[in-house]
Amino acid sequence: MIPRLSHAPARLLQAAAALGTAVLLAVAAAGGTYALWSSSGTVPGAVITSGSASLAVTAPATLDRAELYPGEAAAGQFDVQNTGSVPLELRMDALTWSSTGATGAQAAVAGALTISVWPASGQGCAATPPTQAWTGIVGGTPKTLGVVLAQEAVQTLCLSAQLAPEAPSAAQGGAVDLQLTVGGTQQ
């Protein structure tokens, strides 16, 4: 009897050739070879300094009227200086008054006053504020003024106080000490 030759080695050789071809095609399609390279180094020390934000406000000038009647307004001006090291956009934060020990007339005046603040122009400060002015009442909403102060820059702001035309008669003879808070947002 003649021994039969097995075809197993030939099939094994064909499978290995097919696998090799598949690997070669995969590497060619991926665009080359890949290697993992790694390196490290030390960055020399660096100094990081933070800036400071600070504003200085001078006292408002005397308003142009000592007494207000319903519907009347008085105007004055004051300066704000950026004493920090970063530019700041000015904003009006709050209008408050101390109601501790207040009389009825003081409370009536505080409730009937409208305060407006805006950047001064070369023409001074009129009692009637422009439309872009911040206008607030006690407990009003903060608003930016659209003015950015560079370091050491000074901005003159106008201040107008108007007593409402419908101010109650209880406001007669009342005087109120208002606190206006000017803030800055870093730019």
PDB file of C-alpha atoms in Angstrom:
ATOM      1  CA  MET A   1       0.000   0.000   0.000  1.00  0.00           C
ATOM      2  CA  ILE A   2       1.142   3.465  -0.818  1.00  0.00           C
ATOM      3  CA  PRO A   3       1.104   5.934   2.004  1.00  0.00           C
ATOM      4  CA  ARG A   4      -1.103   8.964   1.567  1.00  0.00           C
ATOM      5  CA  LEU A   5       0.385  12.333   1.801  1.00  0.00           C
ATOM      6  CA  SER A   6      -1.386  14.750   4.101  1.00  0.00           C
ATOM      7  CA  HIS A   7      -2.300  18.228   2.846  1.00  0.00           C
ATOM      8  CA  ALA A   8      -2.174  19.697   6.364  1.00  0.00           C
ATOM      9  CA  PRO A   9       1.295  21.361   6.016  1.00  0.00           C
ATOM     10  CA  ALA A  10       0.221  23.043   2.799  1.00  0.00           C
ATOM     11  CA  ARG A  11      -2.929  24.419   4.428  1.00  0.00           C
ATOM     12  CA  LEU A  12      -0.940  25.649   7.392  1.00  0.00           C
ATOM     13  CA  LEU A  13       1.472  27.398   5.063  1.00  0.00           C
ATOM     14  CA  GLN A  14      -1.407  29.071   3.157  1.00  0.00           C
ATOM     15  CA  ALA A  15      -3.026  30.286   6.421  1.00  0.00           C
ATOM     16  CA  ALA A  16       0.274  31.795   7.619  1.00  0.00           C
ATOM     17  CA  ALA A  17       0.754  33.575   4.270  1.00  0.00           C
ATOM     18  CA  ALA A  18      -2.798  35.002   4.427  1.00  0.00           C
ATOM     19  CA  LEU A  19      -2.261  36.237   8.004  1.00  0.00           C
ATOM     20  CA  GLY A  20       1.045  37.850   7.058  1.00  0.00           C
ATOM     21  CA  THR A  21      -0.584  39.605   4.112  1.00  0.00           C
ATOM     22  CA  ALA A  22      -3.407  40.908   6.351  1.00  0.00           C
ATOM     23  CA  VAL A  23      -0.905  42.329   8.886  1.00  0.00           C
ATOM     24  CA  LEU A  24       1.136  43.939   6.111  1.00  0.00           C
ATOM     25  CA  LEU A  25      -1.997  45.559   4.622  1.00  0.00           C
ATOM     26  CA  ALA A  26      -3.143  46.818   8.068  1.00  0.00           C
ATOM     27  CA  VAL A  27       0.226  48.489   8.745  1.00  0.00           C
ATOM     28  CA  ALA A  28       0.296  50.028   5.268  1.00  0.00           C
ATOM     29  CA  ALA A  29      -3.276  51.380   5.663  1.00  0.00           C
ATOM     30  CA  ALA A  30      -2.497  52.901   9.074  1.00  0.00           C
ATOM     31  CA  GLY A  31       0.225  55.059   7.592  1.00  0.00           C
ATOM     32  CA  GLY A  32       3.410  53.703   9.016  1.00  0.00           C
ATOM     33  CA  THR A  33       4.758  52.460  12.257  1.00  0.00           C
ATOM     34  CA  TYR A  34       4.095  53.635  15.762  1.00  0.00           C
ATOM     35  CA  ALA A  35       6.492  54.114  18.619  1.00  0.00           C
ATOM     36  CA  LEU A  36       5.979  55.365  22.137  1.00  0.00           C
ATOM     37  CA  TRP A  37       8.383  58.129  23.026  1.00  0.00           C
ATOM     38  CA  SER A  38       8.463  59.753  26.425  1.00  0.00           C
ATOM     39  CA  SER A  39      10.519  62.555  27.885  1.00  0.00           C
ATOM     40  CA  SER A  40      10.286  64.883  30.854  1.00  0.00           C
ATOM     41  CA  GLY A  41      11.881  68.095  32.029  1.00  0.00           C
ATOM     42  CA  THR A  42      11.676  70.623  34.835  1.00  0.00           C
ATOM     43  CA  VAL A  43      10.394  74.155  34.277  1.00  0.00           C
ATOM     44  CA  PRO A  44      12.292  76.736  36.309  1.00  0.00           C
ATOM     45  CA  GLY A  45      10.272  78.540  38.990  1.00  0.00           C
ATOM     46  CA  ALA A  46       8.009  81.404  37.919  1.00  0.00           C
ATOM     47  CA  VAL A  47       6.580  84.237  39.978  1.00  0.00           C
ATOM     48  CA  ILE A  48       2.855  84.910  39.642  1.00  0.00           C
ATOM     49  CA  THR A  49       1.518  88.128  41.116  1.00  0.00           C
ATOM     50  CA  SER A  50      -2.140  88.940  41.533  1.00  0.00           C
ATOM     51  CA  GLY A  51      -3.509  92.390  40.850  1.00  0.00           C
ATOM     52  CA  SER A  52      -5.505  94.564  43.191  1.00  0.00           C
ATOM     53  CA  ALA A  53      -8.856  96.234  42.662  1.00  0.00           C
ATOM     54  CA  SER A  54      -9.547  99.405  44.584  1.00  0.00           C
ATOM     55  CA  LEU A  55     -11.576 102.583  44.079  1.00  0.00           C
ATOM     56  CA  ALA A  56     -11.429 105.902  45.886  1.00  0.00           C
ATOM     57  CA  VAL A  57     -14.537 108.114  45.885  1.00  0.00           C
ATOM     58  CA  THR A  58     -14.515 111.773  46.844  1.00  0.00           C
ATOM     59  CA  ALA A  59     -17.508 113.294  48.610  1.00  0.00           C
ATOM     60  CA  PRO A  60     -20.197 114.601  46.258  1.00  0.00           C
ATOM     61  CA  ALA A  61     -20.229 118.314  45.636  1.00  0.00           C
ATOM     62  CA  THR A  62     -23.018 120.305  47.220  1.00  0.00           C
ATOM     63  CA  LEU A  63     -26.195 119.795  45.231  1.00  0.00           C
ATOM     64  CA  ASP A  64     -27.411 122.907  43.447  1.00  0.00           C
ATOM     65  CA  ARG A  65     -30.521 123.153  45.675  1.00  0.00           C
ATOM     66  CA  ALA A  66     -30.707 123.001  49.444  1.00  0.00           C
ATOM     67  CA  GLU A  67     -34.385 122.069  49.411  1.00  0.00           C
ATOM     68  CA  LEU A  68     -36.363 120.033  46.910  1.00  0.00           C
ATOM     69  CA  TYR A  69     -40.028 120.466  46.156  1.00  0.00           C
ATOM     70  CA  PRO A  70     -42.129 117.750  44.494  1.00  0.00           C
ATOM     71  CA  GLY A  71     -40.991 117.297  40.891  1.00  0.00           C
ATOM     72  CA  GLU A  72     -37.708 119.209  41.336  1.00  0.00           C
ATOM     73  CA  ALA A  73     -34.182 117.854  40.927  1.00  0.00           C
ATOM     74  CA  ALA A  74     -30.757 118.900  42.149  1.00  0.00           C
ATOM     75  CA  ALA A  75     -27.406 117.940  40.634  1.00  0.00           C
ATOM     76  CA  GLY A  76     -23.801 117.704  41.742  1.00  0.00           C
ATOM     77  CA  GLN A  77     -20.723 115.718  40.864  1.00  0.00           C
ATOM     78  CA  PHE A  78     -18.014 113.559  42.412  1.00  0.00           C
ATOM     79  CA  ASP A  79     -14.818 111.846  41.266  1.00  0.00           C
ATOM     80  CA  VAL A  80     -13.964 108.145  41.285  1.00  0.00           C
ATOM     81  CA  GLN A  81     -10.326 107.061  40.983  1.00  0.00           C
ATOM     82  CA  ASN A  82      -8.994 103.569  40.248  1.00  0.00           C
ATOM     83  CA  THR A  83      -6.335 103.149  42.943  1.00  0.00           C
ATOM     84  CA  GLY A  84      -5.785  99.454  42.150  1.00  0.00           C
ATOM     85  CA  SER A  85      -3.535  97.797  39.581  1.00  0.00           C
ATOM     86  CA  VAL A  86      -6.186  96.370  37.216  1.00  0.00           C
ATOM     87  CA  PRO A  87      -8.696  98.146  34.939  1.00  0.00           C
ATOM     88  CA  LEU A  88     -12.191  98.360  36.449  1.00  0.00           C
ATOM     89  CA  GLU A  89     -15.591  98.944  34.852  1.00  0.00           C
ATOM     90  CA  LEU A  90     -17.632 101.233  37.097  1.00  0.00           C
ATOM     91  CA  ARG A  91     -21.035 100.151  38.335  1.00  0.00           C
ATOM     92  CA  MET A  92     -23.580 101.487  40.768  1.00  0.00           C
ATOM     93  CA  ASP A  93     -24.213  98.785  43.339  1.00  0.00           C
ATOM     94  CA  ALA A  94     -26.700 100.091  45.870  1.00  0.00           C
ATOM     95  CA  LEU A  95     -28.604 103.056  47.187  1.00  0.00           C
ATOM     96  CA  THR A  96     -29.378 102.757  50.883  1.00  0.00           C
ATOM     97  CA  TRP A  97     -30.228 104.933  53.841  1.00  0.00           C
ATOM     98  CA  SER A  98     -30.106 104.459  57.571  1.00  0.00           C
ATOM     99  CA  SER A  99     -33.645 104.081  58.817  1.00  0.00           C
ATOM    100  CA  THR A 100     -32.556 103.638  62.445  1.00  0.00           C
ATOM    101  CA  GLY A 101     -34.419 106.246  64.485  1.00  0.00           C
ATOM    102  CA  ALA A 102     -35.938 107.774  61.323  1.00  0.00           C
ATOM    103  CA  THR A 103     -39.002 109.950  61.504  1.00  0.00           C
ATOM    104  CA  GLY A 104     -42.028 109.557  59.238  1.00  0.00           C
ATOM    105  CA  ALA A 105     -40.864 112.546  57.168  1.00  0.00           C
ATOM    106  CA  GLN A 106     -37.418 110.961  56.612  1.00  0.00           C
ATOM    107  CA  ALA A 107     -38.972 107.674  55.498  1.00  0.00           C
ATOM    108  CA  ALA A 108     -41.346 109.547  53.153  1.00  0.00           C
ATOM    109  CA  VAL A 109     -38.451 111.478  51.560  1.00  0.00           C
ATOM    110  CA  ALA A 110     -36.377 108.287  51.131  1.00  0.00           C
ATOM    111  CA  GLY A 111     -39.294 106.581  49.408  1.00  0.00           C
ATOM    112  CA  ALA A 112     -39.962 109.540  47.081  1.00  0.00           C
ATOM    113  CA  LEU A 113     -36.378 110.209  45.915  1.00  0.00           C
ATOM    114  CA  THR A 114     -34.909 108.972  42.648  1.00  0.00           C
ATOM    115  CA  ILE A 115     -31.135 109.158  42.289  1.00  0.00           C
ATOM    116  CA  SER A 116     -29.361 109.104  38.914  1.00  0.00           C
ATOM    117  CA  VAL A 117     -25.635 108.722  38.185  1.00  0.00           C
ATOM    118  CA  TRP A 118     -23.836 109.044  34.837  1.00  0.00           C
ATOM    119  CA  PRO A 119     -20.381 109.939  33.469  1.00  0.00           C
ATOM    120  CA  ALA A 120     -19.869 113.698  33.242  1.00  0.00           C
ATOM    121  CA  SER A 121     -19.357 115.273  29.854  1.00  0.00           C
ATOM    122  CA  GLY A 122     -17.409 118.421  29.085  1.00  0.00           C
ATOM    123  CA  GLN A 123     -20.598 120.432  29.697  1.00  0.00           C
ATOM    124  CA  GLY A 124     -20.876 119.663  33.408  1.00  0.00           C
ATOM    125  CA  CYS A 125     -23.796 118.005  35.166  1.00  0.00           C
ATOM    126  CA  ALA A 126     -27.385 118.997  34.421  1.00  0.00           C
ATOM    127  CA  ALA A 127     -30.166 118.153  36.859  1.00  0.00           C
ATOM    128  CA  THR A 128     -31.905 116.096  34.159  1.00  0.00           C
ATOM    129  CA  PRO A 129     -30.043 112.809  33.619  1.00  0.00           C
ATOM    130  CA  PRO A 130     -29.446 111.365  30.144  1.00  0.00           C
ATOM    131  CA  THR A 131     -31.293 108.179  29.176  1.00  0.00           C
ATOM    132  CA  GLN A 132     -28.204 105.945  29.654  1.00  0.00           C
ATOM    133  CA  ALA A 133     -27.791 107.020  33.308  1.00  0.00           C
ATOM    134  CA  TRP A 134     -28.119 104.603  36.202  1.00  0.00           C
ATOM    135  CA  THR A 135     -31.342 105.534  37.921  1.00  0.00           C
ATOM    136  CA  GLY A 136     -32.282 103.998  41.204  1.00  0.00           C
ATOM    137  CA  ILE A 137     -34.423 104.203  44.257  1.00  0.00           C
ATOM    138  CA  VAL A 138     -33.620 102.884  47.712  1.00  0.00           C
ATOM    139  CA  GLY A 139     -33.074  99.139  47.256  1.00  0.00           C
ATOM    140  CA  GLY A 140     -32.822  99.479  43.435  1.00  0.00           C
ATOM    141  CA  THR A 141     -30.978  97.279  40.936  1.00  0.00           C
ATOM    142  CA  PRO A 142     -27.194  97.509  40.303  1.00  0.00           C
ATOM    143  CA  LYS A 143     -26.069  98.609  36.814  1.00  0.00           C
ATOM    144  CA  THR A 144     -22.772  99.191  35.037  1.00  0.00           C
ATOM    145  CA  LEU A 145     -22.039 102.706  33.835  1.00  0.00           C
ATOM    146  CA  GLY A 146     -20.135 101.704  30.681  1.00  0.00           C
ATOM    147  CA  VAL A 147     -16.933 103.374  31.888  1.00  0.00           C
ATOM    148  CA  VAL A 148     -13.670 101.443  32.247  1.00  0.00           C
ATOM    149  CA  LEU A 149     -11.038 103.100  34.428  1.00  0.00           C
ATOM    150  CA  ALA A 150      -7.396 102.256  33.827  1.00  0.00           C
ATOM    151  CA  GLN A 151      -4.980 102.172  36.752  1.00  0.00           C
ATOM    152  CA  GLU A 152      -4.832 105.614  38.451  1.00  0.00           C
ATOM    153  CA  ALA A 153      -7.480 107.047  36.067  1.00  0.00           C
ATOM    154  CA  VAL A 154     -10.130 109.409  37.431  1.00  0.00           C
ATOM    155  CA  GLN A 155     -13.726 109.712  36.205  1.00  0.00           C
ATOM    156  CA  THR A 156     -16.068 112.522  37.171  1.00  0.00           C
ATOM    157  CA  LEU A 157     -19.612 111.279  37.724  1.00  0.00           C
ATOM    158  CA  CYS A 158     -22.782 113.354  37.836  1.00  0.00           C
ATOM    159  CA  LEU A 159     -25.338 112.849  40.584  1.00  0.00           C
ATOM    160  CA  SER A 160     -28.963 113.944  40.374  1.00  0.00           C
ATOM    161  CA  ALA A 161     -31.584 113.690  43.120  1.00  0.00           C
ATOM    162  CA  GLN A 162     -35.234 114.189  42.161  1.00  0.00           C
ATOM    163  CA  LEU A 163     -38.197 114.304  44.493  1.00  0.00           C
ATOM    164  CA  ALA A 164     -41.180 112.579  42.877  1.00  0.00           C
ATOM    165  CA  PRO A 165     -43.980 114.905  41.702  1.00  0.00           C
ATOM    166  CA  GLU A 166     -46.405 112.790  43.749  1.00  0.00           C
ATOM    167  CA  ALA A 167     -44.281 112.893  46.925  1.00  0.00           C
ATOM    168  CA  PRO A 168     -46.560 112.557  49.956  1.00  0.00           C
ATOM    169  CA  SER A 169     -47.186 115.536  52.178  1.00  0.00           C
ATOM    170  CA  ALA A 170     -45.560 113.517  54.986  1.00  0.00           C
ATOM    171  CA  ALA A 171     -42.224 114.189  53.249  1.00  0.00           C
ATOM    172  CA  GLN A 172     -42.426 117.908  54.035  1.00  0.00           C
ATOM    173  CA  GLY A 173     -39.453 119.049  56.056  1.00  0.00           C
ATOM    174  CA  GLY A 174     -37.843 115.604  55.901  1.00  0.00           C
ATOM    175  CA  ALA A 175     -34.123 115.111  55.327  1.00  0.00           C
ATOM    176  CA  VAL A 176     -32.407 111.837  54.584  1.00  0.00           C
ATOM    177  CA  ASP A 177     -28.770 110.720  54.518  1.00  0.00           C
ATOM    178  CA  LEU A 178     -28.321 108.422  51.487  1.00  0.00           C
ATOM    179  CA  GLN A 179     -25.471 106.011  50.911  1.00  0.00           C
ATOM    180  CA  LEU A 180     -24.559 105.343  47.267  1.00  0.00           C
ATOM    181  CA  THR A 181     -22.213 102.398  46.666  1.00  0.00           C
ATOM    182  CA  VAL A 182     -19.930 102.562  43.615  1.00  0.00           C
ATOM    183  CA  GLY A 183     -18.215  99.333  42.613  1.00  0.00           C
ATOM    184  CA  GLY A 184     -15.871  98.074  39.930  1.00  0.00           C
ATOM    185  CA  THR A 185     -15.673  94.906  37.873  1.00  0.00           C
ATOM    186  CA  GLN A 186     -12.228  93.788  36.740  1.00  0.00           C
ATOM    187  CA  GLN A 187     -11.702  93.965  32.985  1.00  0.00           C
TER     188      GLN A 187
END
